[in-house]
Amino acid sequence: MAPKSVGIEEVARHAGVSLGSVSHVLNHPDRVSEAMRERVMAAIDELGFVRNGSAARLRANQSNAIGLVVLDAGNPFFAEVGRGVETTMEEHGYIVMLCNSNGSPQREEQHLRFMEEQRVAGLLITPTTARSSDTRLAALRKRGVAVVLVDEPVRRQNQCSVAVDDVRGGELAGAHLVDVGRRRIVYVTGPDDLRQLDDRRVGLARAVEKCSEPVNVDVLRLPAVNSREGYRCVDELLALHPDAVFCGNDIVALGVLRGLIERGVAVPDDVALVGFDDIEFAGMSAIPLTSVRQPAFGIGQAAAQLLIEECNGRPHEHRQVSFEPELIVRQSSRA
Amino acid sequence: MAPKSVGIEEVARHAGVSLGSVSHVLNHPDRVSEAMRERVMAAIDELGFVRNGSAARLRANQSNAIGLVVLDAGNPFFAEVGRGVETTMEEHGYIVMLCNSNGSPQREEQHLRFMEEQRVAGLLITPTTARSSDTRLAALRKRGVAVVLVDEPVRRQNQCSVAVDDVRGGELAGAHLVDVGRRRIVYVTGPDDLRQLDDRRVGLARAVEKCSEPVNVDVLRLPAVNSREGYRCVDELLALHPDAVFCGNDIVALGVLRGLIERGVAVPDDVALVGFDDIEFAGMSAIPLTSVRQPAFGIGQAAAQLLIEECNGRPHEHRQVSFEPELIVRQSSRA
DNA sequence: CCGCCCGACAGGAACGATTCAGCCGAAGGT
DNA sequence: ACCTTCGGCTGAATCGTTCCTGTCGGGCGG
């Protein structure tokens, strides 16, 4: 079937030059004469030669690809982060391989191993759980792979990271809900090991403590953080008789919102609703959603920038970039 | 700096066995004794060995990775297709590399070349434009790479493809709008070379022709197919005085919807609105959006299935899978 | 005119895993 | 007791590039 894949050698023969010269044309066009370049290029086109990246990397022991492992590629927030990463990486000649861990440590593990086998130059990752990822990431770093944590806070000083202060974000949301007079808040979160979601809960709790009147906070834990689960949990949610609901992210909030509307619950009059991320659709939902904005695109860009610095191996100081979250108040929680 | 990356040879030495045996343990665990396997595994763990995928592929000249190149990774429709692909591929031990062409042929070209250099086993692609992609895809196929077109209709019989009948989808939408008494329809589309969007327009035109009364159809072309552009174009859109708007996809429709609402246009009374794709958020928007559903997850699964068949090289007959679109009527276009 | 230097190219040794032919020793058949 | 067989293992050849070392010829200074 395969028409004897053509290698650099055949190109050389066809152009009547040596093997090494072909390589030079490809990698150091400035070091060869014009005539040579043209001859070789002609042969390449004619034979339809494509360089074998595996062989090249085997020899060079590094590639121009970087890996991006996200928690949920279907979440517009991460899609936007990805766009930021790609934009920056493209400018620097890197290729981005996007992998989706779907919040599953096993899948994450699988992807990381693959990346490691591919000898990627660097890795951007939103870890599923700090514990499970730490050892593998340490191993990667020891092997010389640059690693930048995305959407993960300063844990230790020995690594680069980009994050939004999730606690602060939760606090903003909580303070706002208390402000508009809510006293029975339910926090809707996901599987118990997602750090971001937990930090937001902590922030909420902190804001609530500052209130002079007593405020009740319940937590509703979903098996997965997506619209469907948000929609499904509404009965359970209403059983807690909240006057406000704060969701760990917008896609859950949108699911919840739909459920509330279907049951005739008035938003925000009966129940105020606040999400997190401020994805594009938050402002377009049935009742425009109050949300805590994260600068997704900027996060991606910043992470890519850090990774590039680290890849270039300059005497590199690990840095932690932190973005401030911003509360965007819309109709779903107005007084 | 890298601590002398450990190779298979060092593992062999450490375990006191031959180099070939280590390879056997990794690739044909059934052909070696229990004792050997344990010894080698211990050495691997101890040294933190990770196989060099480049070397392996160089020798084998094929990998277990497949590429997925989509038009817009930020569009929930493609995200869902991606999920379908990943789910199926994972079951068969393949790794999916997701690349985003963002509708740009250059970027697509860049990604395709990268994939080719990587010697991926197969490729799933939603081409930007048929013309620009055709020659490169043909080259890939000639080189023995399986290629399946995603969301692209039966163009020729010599390739696999998975698609939804976009013309039919457009027809469904058009017939519906005519049914609910609309006579001044604007079709909102994107850059002129996107096949899907054009097919939908053709379907719309076909439906309109069947109407006994005269129906006016205008076309509004946006520079990009996203919410922002949809939102921006509303003034221009309203200048055409439509009583119905059909958008090439849901994300544009959601942008348009937001613009209409802000301007106090009553939906569906003044203007009926229909989208395409039926993404998850369509049903959750300010005014639930009528949309033409595509089974995104199923499309991804089917495409992956075809690709796997083709990869396995069985005497493979190229097949074209076609899904039927389904009109989901919601409030945005109800009579 | 001779030697030197320099640019342009040729040739070949890695890179690390795979795989195949071959080897060895034990078990089984005659 | 000898030959065959077979499982389990070894070692070397191999994949396609890269990059370093060598060679060759021409230009230039002495």
XYZ file of C-alpha atoms (C1' of nucleotides) in Angstrom:
730
model
C 0.000 0.000 0.000
C 2.418 2.698 1.106
C 4.478 3.662 -1.923
C 7.773 3.116 -0.172
C 7.826 6.219 1.943
C 10.501 8.480 0.570
C 13.261 9.495 2.917
C 15.888 12.115 2.863
C 18.223 9.682 1.191
C 16.080 9.193 -1.852
C 15.705 12.918 -2.165
C 19.470 13.241 -2.097
C 19.920 10.640 -4.781
C 17.247 12.209 -6.916
C 18.855 15.616 -6.659
C 22.333 14.233 -7.116
C 23.608 15.595 -3.829
C 24.600 14.136 -0.537
C 22.280 13.212 2.218
C 23.680 15.765 4.586
C 23.073 18.562 2.172
C 19.396 17.818 2.042
C 19.288 18.045 5.779
C 21.042 21.371 5.615
C 18.583 22.723 3.121
C 15.805 21.812 5.492
C 17.319 23.037 8.718
C 19.885 25.662 7.868
C 18.871 27.128 4.532
C 21.359 29.927 5.054
C 24.348 27.636 4.993
C 23.893 26.294 1.514
C 24.145 27.839 -1.894
C 21.160 29.051 -3.800
C 21.602 26.457 -6.509
C 21.697 23.648 -4.023
C 18.574 24.827 -2.300
C 16.645 24.963 -5.518
C 17.781 21.576 -6.705
C 16.853 19.963 -3.429
C 13.532 21.737 -3.153
C 12.613 20.612 -6.624
C 13.401 17.016 -5.725
C 11.377 17.300 -2.542
C 8.331 18.555 -4.349
C 8.668 16.006 -7.050
C 8.887 13.083 -4.683
C 6.356 14.459 -2.236
C 8.804 14.091 0.573
C 7.712 14.856 4.111
C 10.241 14.798 6.847
C 9.837 12.067 9.398
C 9.265 13.933 12.621
C 9.956 10.878 14.731
C 13.421 10.482 13.374
C 14.132 14.164 13.702
C 13.031 14.208 17.295
C 14.843 11.038 18.083
C 18.034 12.685 17.018
C 17.360 16.113 18.435
C 15.670 14.752 21.519
C 13.161 17.572 21.671
C 10.197 18.741 19.705
C 8.394 21.944 19.001
C 5.140 20.602 20.322
C 3.683 21.476 23.658
C 0.839 19.711 25.401
C -2.214 21.328 26.868
C -4.223 19.118 29.179
C -7.504 20.594 30.303
C -10.210 19.423 32.639
C -13.080 19.797 30.235
C -12.604 20.755 26.636
C -16.346 21.153 26.295
C -16.473 23.980 28.784
C -16.318 27.282 26.932
C -14.049 28.588 29.643
C -11.339 26.091 28.797
C -11.975 26.504 25.109
C -11.174 30.151 25.559
C -8.074 29.387 27.588
C -7.048 27.106 24.770
C -7.485 29.876 22.270
C -5.217 32.100 24.296
C -2.585 29.405 24.492
C -2.747 28.640 20.802
C -2.533 32.258 19.797
C 0.617 32.837 21.766
C 2.232 29.530 20.945
C 1.618 29.930 17.264
C 3.524 33.180 17.273
C 6.519 31.359 18.649
C 6.357 28.461 16.253
C 5.058 25.878 18.635
C 2.328 23.380 17.936
C -0.297 22.794 20.592
C -1.649 19.351 21.308
C -4.866 19.616 23.203
C -5.886 16.759 25.429
C -8.980 16.375 27.494
C -8.725 14.713 30.868
C -12.419 15.120 31.518
C -11.587 15.387 35.165
C -10.469 11.790 35.242
C -7.064 11.156 36.781
C -6.674 7.966 34.764
C -7.209 9.783 31.538
C -4.907 12.502 32.646
C -2.289 9.927 33.476
C -2.681 8.357 30.079
C -2.295 11.666 28.315
C 0.704 12.660 30.378
C 2.439 9.423 29.622
C 1.764 9.934 25.949
C 3.171 13.451 26.075
C 6.180 12.182 27.892
C 6.770 9.528 25.279
C 6.459 12.189 22.635
C 9.113 14.222 24.386
C 7.107 17.408 24.182
C 9.012 20.574 24.877
C 6.575 21.714 27.503
C 3.324 21.076 29.192
C 0.418 23.187 30.258
C -1.950 21.445 32.571
C -4.986 22.000 34.682
C -4.486 19.100 37.056
C -7.407 16.963 38.090
C -6.217 16.514 41.626
C -3.058 17.954 42.988
C -2.095 14.756 44.695
C -2.351 12.442 41.743
C -0.593 14.796 39.379
C 2.217 15.973 41.564
C 4.537 13.022 41.346
C 4.194 12.668 37.627
C 4.699 16.335 37.044
C 7.770 16.276 39.226
C 9.092 13.405 37.168
C 8.461 15.335 33.991
C 10.261 18.346 35.285
C 13.184 16.263 36.361
C 13.366 15.023 32.806
C 13.702 18.573 31.594
C 10.160 19.207 30.457
C 8.874 22.654 31.285
C 5.582 22.524 33.152
C 3.208 25.362 33.865
C 0.085 24.892 35.900
C -2.986 26.554 34.490
C -5.815 27.730 36.635
C -4.005 26.434 39.667
C -2.837 28.696 42.452
C 0.531 29.224 44.030
C 1.065 26.063 45.908
C 4.798 26.042 46.087
C 7.380 28.404 44.784
C 9.145 25.840 42.679
C 6.880 25.935 39.708
C 5.231 28.328 37.343
C 1.530 28.781 37.499
C -1.232 31.007 36.281
C -4.408 31.329 38.200
C -7.296 33.365 39.290
C -7.820 33.840 42.956
C -10.751 31.495 43.334
C -11.217 32.204 47.007
C -11.525 35.871 46.234
C -13.981 35.050 43.462
C -16.130 33.051 45.808
C -15.960 35.882 48.275
C -17.164 38.385 45.694
C -20.104 36.188 44.862
C -20.919 35.579 48.515
C -20.672 39.219 49.486
C -22.945 40.140 46.633
C -25.592 37.615 47.594
C -25.517 38.719 51.201
C -25.748 42.320 50.003
C -28.927 41.680 48.101
C -30.387 40.236 51.262
C -30.033 36.499 50.754
C -29.699 34.379 53.846
C -30.176 30.799 52.666
C -27.465 30.080 50.126
C -26.748 26.764 48.459
C -23.386 26.187 46.867
C -23.512 23.732 43.974
C -20.209 22.000 43.407
C -18.737 18.904 41.810
C -16.669 15.886 42.727
C -14.909 16.564 45.983
C -11.374 16.776 44.737
C -11.582 19.693 42.376
C -9.536 22.406 43.971
C -11.057 25.346 42.127
C -14.544 24.484 43.212
C -13.498 24.043 46.767
C -11.681 27.357 46.900
C -14.763 29.111 45.664
C -16.718 27.517 48.459
C -14.158 28.716 50.964
C -14.498 32.229 49.596
C -18.247 32.043 49.894
C -17.957 30.908 53.485
C -15.591 33.733 54.254
C -17.960 36.334 52.870
C -20.829 34.875 54.805
C -18.930 35.024 58.065
C -18.526 38.738 57.686
C -22.251 39.212 57.682
C -23.712 40.409 60.935
C -26.890 38.392 60.529
C -26.838 34.606 60.398
C -26.602 33.158 56.931
C -27.186 29.528 56.157
C -24.952 27.816 53.609
C -25.626 24.344 52.260
C -23.506 22.468 49.781
C -24.880 20.322 47.006
C -22.353 18.034 45.436
C -22.861 16.821 41.860
C -21.222 13.802 40.266
C -20.064 15.928 37.343
C -19.809 19.610 36.618
C -21.958 20.101 33.546
C -25.290 21.481 32.464
C -27.051 18.184 32.513
C -26.207 17.510 36.118
C -27.095 21.082 36.980
C -30.468 20.617 35.394
C -31.042 17.295 37.073
C -30.266 18.405 40.582
C -32.888 21.115 40.771
C -35.436 19.125 42.772
C -32.828 18.179 45.280
C -31.712 21.775 45.299
C -35.164 23.151 45.958
C -35.607 20.732 48.811
C -33.050 22.850 50.631
C -35.304 25.918 50.258
C -32.639 28.371 49.238
C -33.119 32.021 48.437
C -29.854 32.036 46.516
C -27.784 29.539 44.591
C -24.117 29.923 43.826
C -22.802 27.473 41.255
C -19.196 26.392 40.932
C -19.234 27.299 37.291
C -21.458 28.774 34.631
C -22.361 25.662 32.747
C -23.797 24.143 35.873
C -25.533 27.423 36.617
C -27.148 27.442 33.200
C -28.478 23.947 33.777
C -29.812 24.956 37.152
C -31.382 28.062 35.690
C -33.246 26.047 33.117
C -34.519 23.705 35.788
C -35.650 26.566 37.980
C -37.509 28.254 35.156
C -39.270 25.042 34.188
C -40.483 24.649 37.736
C -41.770 28.191 37.770
C -39.325 29.409 40.348
C -38.857 33.155 39.939
C -35.262 34.206 39.355
C -34.033 36.351 41.013
C -37.109 37.082 43.141
C -37.503 33.653 44.726
C -33.976 32.450 44.123
C -30.963 34.502 43.090
C -28.427 32.712 40.925
C -24.710 33.323 40.492
C -22.236 31.390 38.363
C -18.501 31.430 37.839
C -16.290 31.959 34.759
C -18.517 34.390 32.902
C -18.532 32.381 29.739
C -19.924 34.022 26.672
C -23.312 32.393 27.049
C -23.788 33.604 30.594
C -24.973 36.968 29.367
C -27.298 35.391 26.841
C -29.203 32.986 28.994
C -32.906 33.062 29.649
C -32.258 35.316 32.571
C -28.839 36.884 32.128
C -26.564 35.282 34.635
C -24.548 37.042 37.278
C -21.105 35.526 37.190
C -17.559 35.892 38.439
C -15.444 36.659 35.432
C -12.126 35.023 34.789
C -10.015 36.387 31.950
C -9.835 33.064 30.171
C -8.038 34.208 27.063
C -5.510 36.139 29.117
C -4.914 33.154 31.350
C -4.089 31.085 28.306
C -1.777 33.721 26.942
C 0.024 34.211 30.215
C 0.487 30.485 30.696
C 1.882 30.114 27.210
C 4.232 32.996 27.812
C 5.567 31.466 30.994
C 6.007 28.129 29.319
C 7.961 29.640 26.471
C 10.255 31.399 28.894
C 10.826 28.209 30.761
C 11.402 26.232 27.571
C 14.020 28.648 26.386
C 15.854 27.679 29.477
C 17.040 31.135 30.331
C 18.077 31.344 33.925
C 14.457 31.054 34.737
C 12.817 32.135 37.884
C 9.573 30.323 38.536
C 6.776 32.812 38.601
C 3.197 32.724 39.687
C 0.808 34.921 37.808
C -2.443 35.672 39.496
C -5.453 37.320 37.949
C -8.168 39.099 39.840
C -11.682 37.818 39.391
C -14.419 40.339 38.702
C -18.063 40.128 39.608
C -20.416 40.792 36.721
C -23.862 41.482 38.088
C -26.741 40.684 35.803
C -30.406 40.105 36.179
C -30.234 36.670 37.813
C -29.231 38.191 41.128
C -30.423 41.757 41.040
C -32.206 43.047 44.091
C 20.809 19.414 32.356
C 18.535 16.458 31.794
C 19.766 13.678 34.028
C 20.959 11.537 31.147
C 17.632 10.285 29.951
C 17.522 6.602 30.654
C 17.056 4.331 27.708
C 16.071 0.769 27.285
C 19.700 -0.206 27.409
C 20.286 1.139 30.852
C 17.190 -0.641 32.072
C 18.549 -3.862 30.630
C 21.883 -3.419 32.323
C 20.232 -2.584 35.616
C 18.044 -5.650 35.466
C 20.870 -7.823 34.242
C 19.073 -8.886 31.104
C 19.433 -8.164 27.454
C 18.173 -5.162 25.673
C 15.782 -7.146 23.534
C 14.146 -8.682 26.547
C 13.208 -5.320 27.928
C 11.540 -4.510 24.672
C 9.663 -7.776 24.815
C 8.413 -7.065 28.277
C 7.027 -3.789 27.023
C 5.496 -4.971 23.789
C 4.801 -8.672 24.106
C 4.387 -9.370 27.783
C 2.985 -12.780 26.927
C 6.203 -13.980 25.382
C 8.365 -13.643 28.433
C 8.491 -15.432 31.722
C 6.930 -14.083 34.839
C 10.277 -13.671 36.530
C 11.695 -11.678 33.674
C 8.704 -9.384 33.579
C 8.981 -8.608 37.247
C 12.703 -7.994 37.158
C 12.383 -5.631 34.237
C 9.385 -3.823 35.625
C 11.231 -3.246 38.862
C 14.157 -1.751 37.000
C 11.850 0.442 34.975
C 10.183 1.832 38.036
C 13.442 2.333 39.789
C 15.025 4.258 36.963
C 11.879 6.110 36.042
C 12.190 4.930 32.496
C 9.744 6.188 29.886
C 9.884 4.775 26.443
C 10.917 7.143 23.722
C 7.916 7.254 21.442
C 9.888 8.815 18.636
C 12.279 5.939 18.438
C 9.485 3.419 18.636
C 7.588 5.063 15.856
C 10.643 5.533 13.756
C 11.136 1.826 13.768
C 7.508 0.831 13.469
C 6.683 3.660 11.115
C 3.248 4.167 12.560
C 1.755 5.452 15.739
C -1.343 4.972 17.782
C -2.246 8.620 17.586
C -4.904 10.037 15.368
C -5.444 13.663 14.552
C -8.686 15.548 14.790
C -8.719 18.889 13.037
C -11.822 20.950 13.630
C -13.026 24.281 12.359
C -13.683 25.839 15.719
C -12.833 24.158 18.962
C -14.712 26.844 20.826
C -18.002 25.930 19.260
C -19.842 23.557 21.568
C -20.937 21.594 18.545
C -17.374 20.641 17.693
C -16.542 20.117 21.323
C -19.277 17.533 21.404
C -18.067 15.911 18.196
C -14.662 15.753 19.824
C -16.101 14.014 22.843
C -17.657 11.404 20.608
C -14.389 10.837 18.828
C -12.399 10.586 22.021
C -14.819 8.191 23.631
C -14.633 5.759 20.752
C -10.934 6.123 20.141
C -10.091 5.598 23.750
C -11.857 2.258 23.689
C -9.576 1.172 20.899
C -6.381 2.392 22.470
C -5.844 5.391 20.281
C -4.794 8.815 21.413
C -6.541 11.826 19.962
C -4.675 14.982 19.116
C -7.067 17.837 18.737
C -6.110 20.724 16.522
C -8.009 23.866 15.813
C -7.871 25.313 12.342
C -10.131 28.198 13.296
C -11.404 28.185 9.772
C -8.013 29.296 8.486
C -6.576 27.234 5.638
C -3.052 28.244 6.593
C -3.476 26.972 10.075
C -5.080 23.835 8.771
C -2.153 23.352 6.444
C 0.281 23.800 9.296
C -1.525 21.268 11.432
C -1.778 18.766 8.634
C 1.894 18.979 7.926
C 2.641 18.450 11.574
C 0.388 15.399 11.679
C 2.044 14.059 8.592
C 5.457 14.481 10.117
C 4.211 12.696 13.185
C 3.082 9.813 11.022
C -0.303 9.646 12.682
C -2.264 6.524 11.995
C -5.300 8.412 10.844
C -6.889 11.751 10.483
C -10.323 13.145 11.133
C -10.911 16.505 9.617
C -13.537 19.105 9.048
C -11.929 20.816 6.101
C -11.918 24.569 5.872
C -12.442 24.630 2.161
C -12.707 21.577 0.012
C -10.376 22.944 -2.606
C -7.473 23.814 -0.383
C -7.621 20.591 1.552
C -8.158 18.146 -1.251
C -4.664 17.891 -2.604
C -3.059 17.548 0.774
C -5.553 14.977 1.897
C -4.992 13.023 -1.274
C -1.266 13.107 -0.581
C -1.852 11.848 2.915
C -3.993 9.016 1.728
C -1.446 8.044 -0.858
C 1.030 7.815 1.966
C -1.205 5.326 3.703
C -2.835 7.568 6.259
C -6.491 6.890 6.789
C -8.599 9.993 6.385
C -12.227 10.481 7.292
C -14.050 13.695 6.597
C -16.201 14.926 9.422
C -19.278 17.003 8.884
C -18.605 16.946 5.178
C -21.000 15.351 2.742
C -20.545 12.692 0.121
C -18.497 14.434 -2.455
C -16.847 11.483 -4.104
C -17.052 7.807 -3.431
C -13.368 7.361 -2.810
C -13.302 8.472 0.766
C -15.039 7.973 4.044
C -17.138 10.716 5.446
C -19.678 11.439 8.109
C -22.139 14.222 7.704
C -25.509 15.627 8.314
C -27.573 16.588 5.331
C -27.191 20.326 5.661
C -29.423 21.098 2.715
C -32.185 19.106 4.340
C -31.539 20.931 7.592
C -31.857 24.277 5.916
C -35.017 23.082 4.270
C -36.524 22.070 7.583
C -35.799 25.463 9.024
C -37.122 27.267 5.971
C -40.305 25.223 5.783
C -40.933 25.887 9.431
C -40.519 29.636 9.081
C -42.791 29.727 6.076
C -45.281 27.617 7.999
C -45.465 30.095 10.824
C -46.239 32.783 8.278
C -42.905 34.474 7.784
C -42.284 36.086 4.428
C -39.180 38.239 4.885
C -36.372 35.933 5.921
C -32.740 36.875 6.393
C -30.118 34.156 6.349
C -27.076 35.018 8.459
C -23.981 33.224 7.279
C -20.208 33.450 7.426
C -17.222 33.664 5.120
C -18.253 32.530 1.676
C -16.266 29.362 1.456
C -17.768 27.386 4.284
C -19.631 24.579 2.646
C -21.939 23.757 5.526
C -23.283 27.251 5.745
C -23.860 27.462 2.053
C -25.728 24.166 1.937
C -28.034 25.374 4.648
C -28.770 28.446 2.600
C -29.556 26.278 -0.395
C -31.969 24.268 1.714
C -33.637 27.420 2.896
C -34.031 28.626 -0.677
C -35.510 25.302 -1.683
C -38.108 25.427 1.070
C -39.021 28.961 0.177
C -39.567 28.084 -3.463
C -42.178 25.567 -2.485
C -44.270 28.270 -0.905
C -47.183 29.471 -2.958
C -46.851 33.033 -1.750
C -43.771 35.122 -2.489
C -41.125 34.984 0.191
C -38.183 37.339 0.316
C -34.801 35.952 1.336
C -31.824 38.167 2.043
C -28.376 36.987 2.991
C -26.182 38.679 5.553
C -22.579 37.603 5.465
C -20.435 37.907 8.580
C -16.647 37.961 8.697
C -16.641 35.207 11.301
C -19.161 32.765 12.661
C -19.326 33.544 16.341
C -21.507 35.185 18.948
C -19.696 38.459 18.873
C -20.224 38.959 15.178
C -23.804 37.847 15.533
C -24.340 40.439 18.206
C -22.630 43.142 16.207
C -24.567 42.661 13.013
C -27.991 43.268 14.456
C -28.373 46.840 13.262
C -27.438 45.842 9.778
C -29.789 42.933 10.115
C -32.720 45.051 11.205
C -32.147 47.417 8.292
C -33.383 44.560 6.119
C -36.706 44.560 8.009
C -37.028 40.801 8.390
C -39.827 38.968 10.101
C -37.589 35.945 10.505
C -33.875 35.279 10.869
C -32.214 31.962 10.184
C -28.642 31.743 11.410
C -26.023 29.402 10.033
C -25.305 28.136 13.497
C -26.435 28.492 17.073
C -23.614 30.560 18.433
C -24.306 33.248 15.890
C -28.006 32.939 16.628
C -27.382 33.472 20.328
C -25.451 36.626 19.574
C -28.212 37.855 17.319
C -30.802 37.031 19.927
C -29.018 39.077 22.515
C -28.819 42.006 20.129
C -32.484 41.770 19.267
C -33.543 41.682 22.875
C -31.402 44.681 23.750
C -33.065 46.632 20.977
C -36.482 45.685 22.234
C -37.365 43.593 19.221
C -39.956 41.014 20.218
C -38.927 37.442 19.536
C -40.736 35.617 18.055
C -43.563 38.117 17.515
C -41.643 40.699 15.502
C -38.845 38.453 14.371
C -38.696 34.681 14.544
C -35.243 33.200 15.074
C -33.875 29.807 14.125
C -30.379 28.464 14.622
C -28.495 25.348 13.620
C -26.684 22.603 15.594
C -28.892 22.605 18.662
C -26.038 23.063 21.050
C -26.755 22.563 24.693
C -27.156 26.277 25.356
C -29.744 26.739 22.640
C -32.476 25.524 24.946
C -31.245 27.690 27.783
C -31.067 31.048 26.102
C -33.069 34.111 26.994
C -35.738 32.952 24.634
C -35.267 29.264 24.015
C -33.951 28.899 20.523
C -35.495 26.887 17.740
C -32.678 24.971 16.108
C -31.849 22.214 13.682
C -30.301 19.434 15.692
C -27.234 17.580 14.599
C -26.255 14.503 16.594
C -22.802 15.839 17.390
C -21.699 13.084 19.711
C -22.915 10.437 17.300
C -21.144 12.099 14.412
C -17.913 11.928 16.361
C -18.454 8.305 17.261
C -19.308 7.315 13.731
C -16.305 9.120 12.313
C -14.009 7.455 14.799
C -15.504 4.086 13.974
C -14.922 4.565 10.266
C -11.391 5.700 10.861
C -10.607 2.686 12.965
C -11.932 0.379 10.290
C -9.851 2.108 7.708
C -6.758 2.042 9.894
C -7.054 -1.646 10.440
C -6.667 -1.883 6.746
C -9.228 -4.591 6.250
C -10.314 -4.743 2.675
C -12.041 -1.522 3.321
C -14.886 -0.123 1.374
C -15.154 3.624 1.692
C -18.430 4.499 3.282
C -20.393 7.660 3.688
C -22.496 7.939 6.778
C -25.245 10.484 6.712
C -27.305 11.640 9.637
C -30.694 13.214 9.406
C -31.106 16.648 10.926
C -34.068 17.243 13.158
C -35.912 20.472 13.749
C -36.367 21.348 17.404
C -39.034 23.996 17.701
C -38.796 26.236 20.729
C -40.143 29.566 21.721
C -38.007 31.715 19.434
C -40.062 30.780 16.433
C -43.398 29.679 17.744
C -46.440 31.024 16.000
C 54.161 30.782 -7.121
C 53.070 28.523 -2.705
C 50.579 27.832 1.361
C 46.428 28.961 4.043
C 41.960 29.808 4.918
C 37.298 29.494 4.031
C 33.003 28.201 2.098
C 30.399 24.362 0.201
C 29.483 19.918 0.211
C 30.069 14.659 1.277
C 30.088 10.924 4.466
C 29.227 8.601 8.455
C 28.325 8.025 13.375
C 24.992 8.564 16.537
C 19.817 8.668 18.547
C 16.679 4.567 21.087
C 13.404 1.040 20.381
C 11.969 -3.031 17.592
C 12.343 -7.370 15.643
C 14.296 -11.255 13.647
C 17.433 -14.876 13.377
C 19.844 -17.624 16.230
C 21.336 -19.844 20.570
C 20.886 -22.489 24.788
C 19.099 -25.718 27.889
C 15.431 -28.609 29.338
C 11.805 -31.744 28.169
C 10.070 -35.366 25.455
C 10.239 -38.983 21.897
C 12.537 -43.143 20.067
C 21.755 -42.104 25.168
C 20.812 -39.182 21.179
C 18.078 -36.204 18.454
C 14.290 -33.036 18.106
C 11.495 -29.439 19.740
C 10.354 -25.544 21.911
C 10.164 -21.712 25.095
C 12.980 -18.040 26.619
C 16.373 -15.137 25.810
C 20.360 -12.513 23.346
C 22.499 -9.459 20.026
C 22.760 -7.150 15.975
C 20.697 -4.862 12.145
C 17.515 -1.378 11.221
C 14.409 2.838 10.852
C 15.321 8.404 8.879
C 17.474 12.461 10.640
C 20.902 15.444 12.474
C 25.305 17.139 13.051
C 30.177 16.701 13.284
C 34.300 15.793 10.844
C 36.688 15.662 6.445
C 37.645 16.884 1.816
C 38.127 19.689 -2.065
C 38.842 23.683 -4.753
C 39.346 28.471 -5.253
C 40.749 33.016 -3.728
C 43.991 35.739 -1.336
C 48.125 37.306 1.055
C 52.951 36.850 1.331
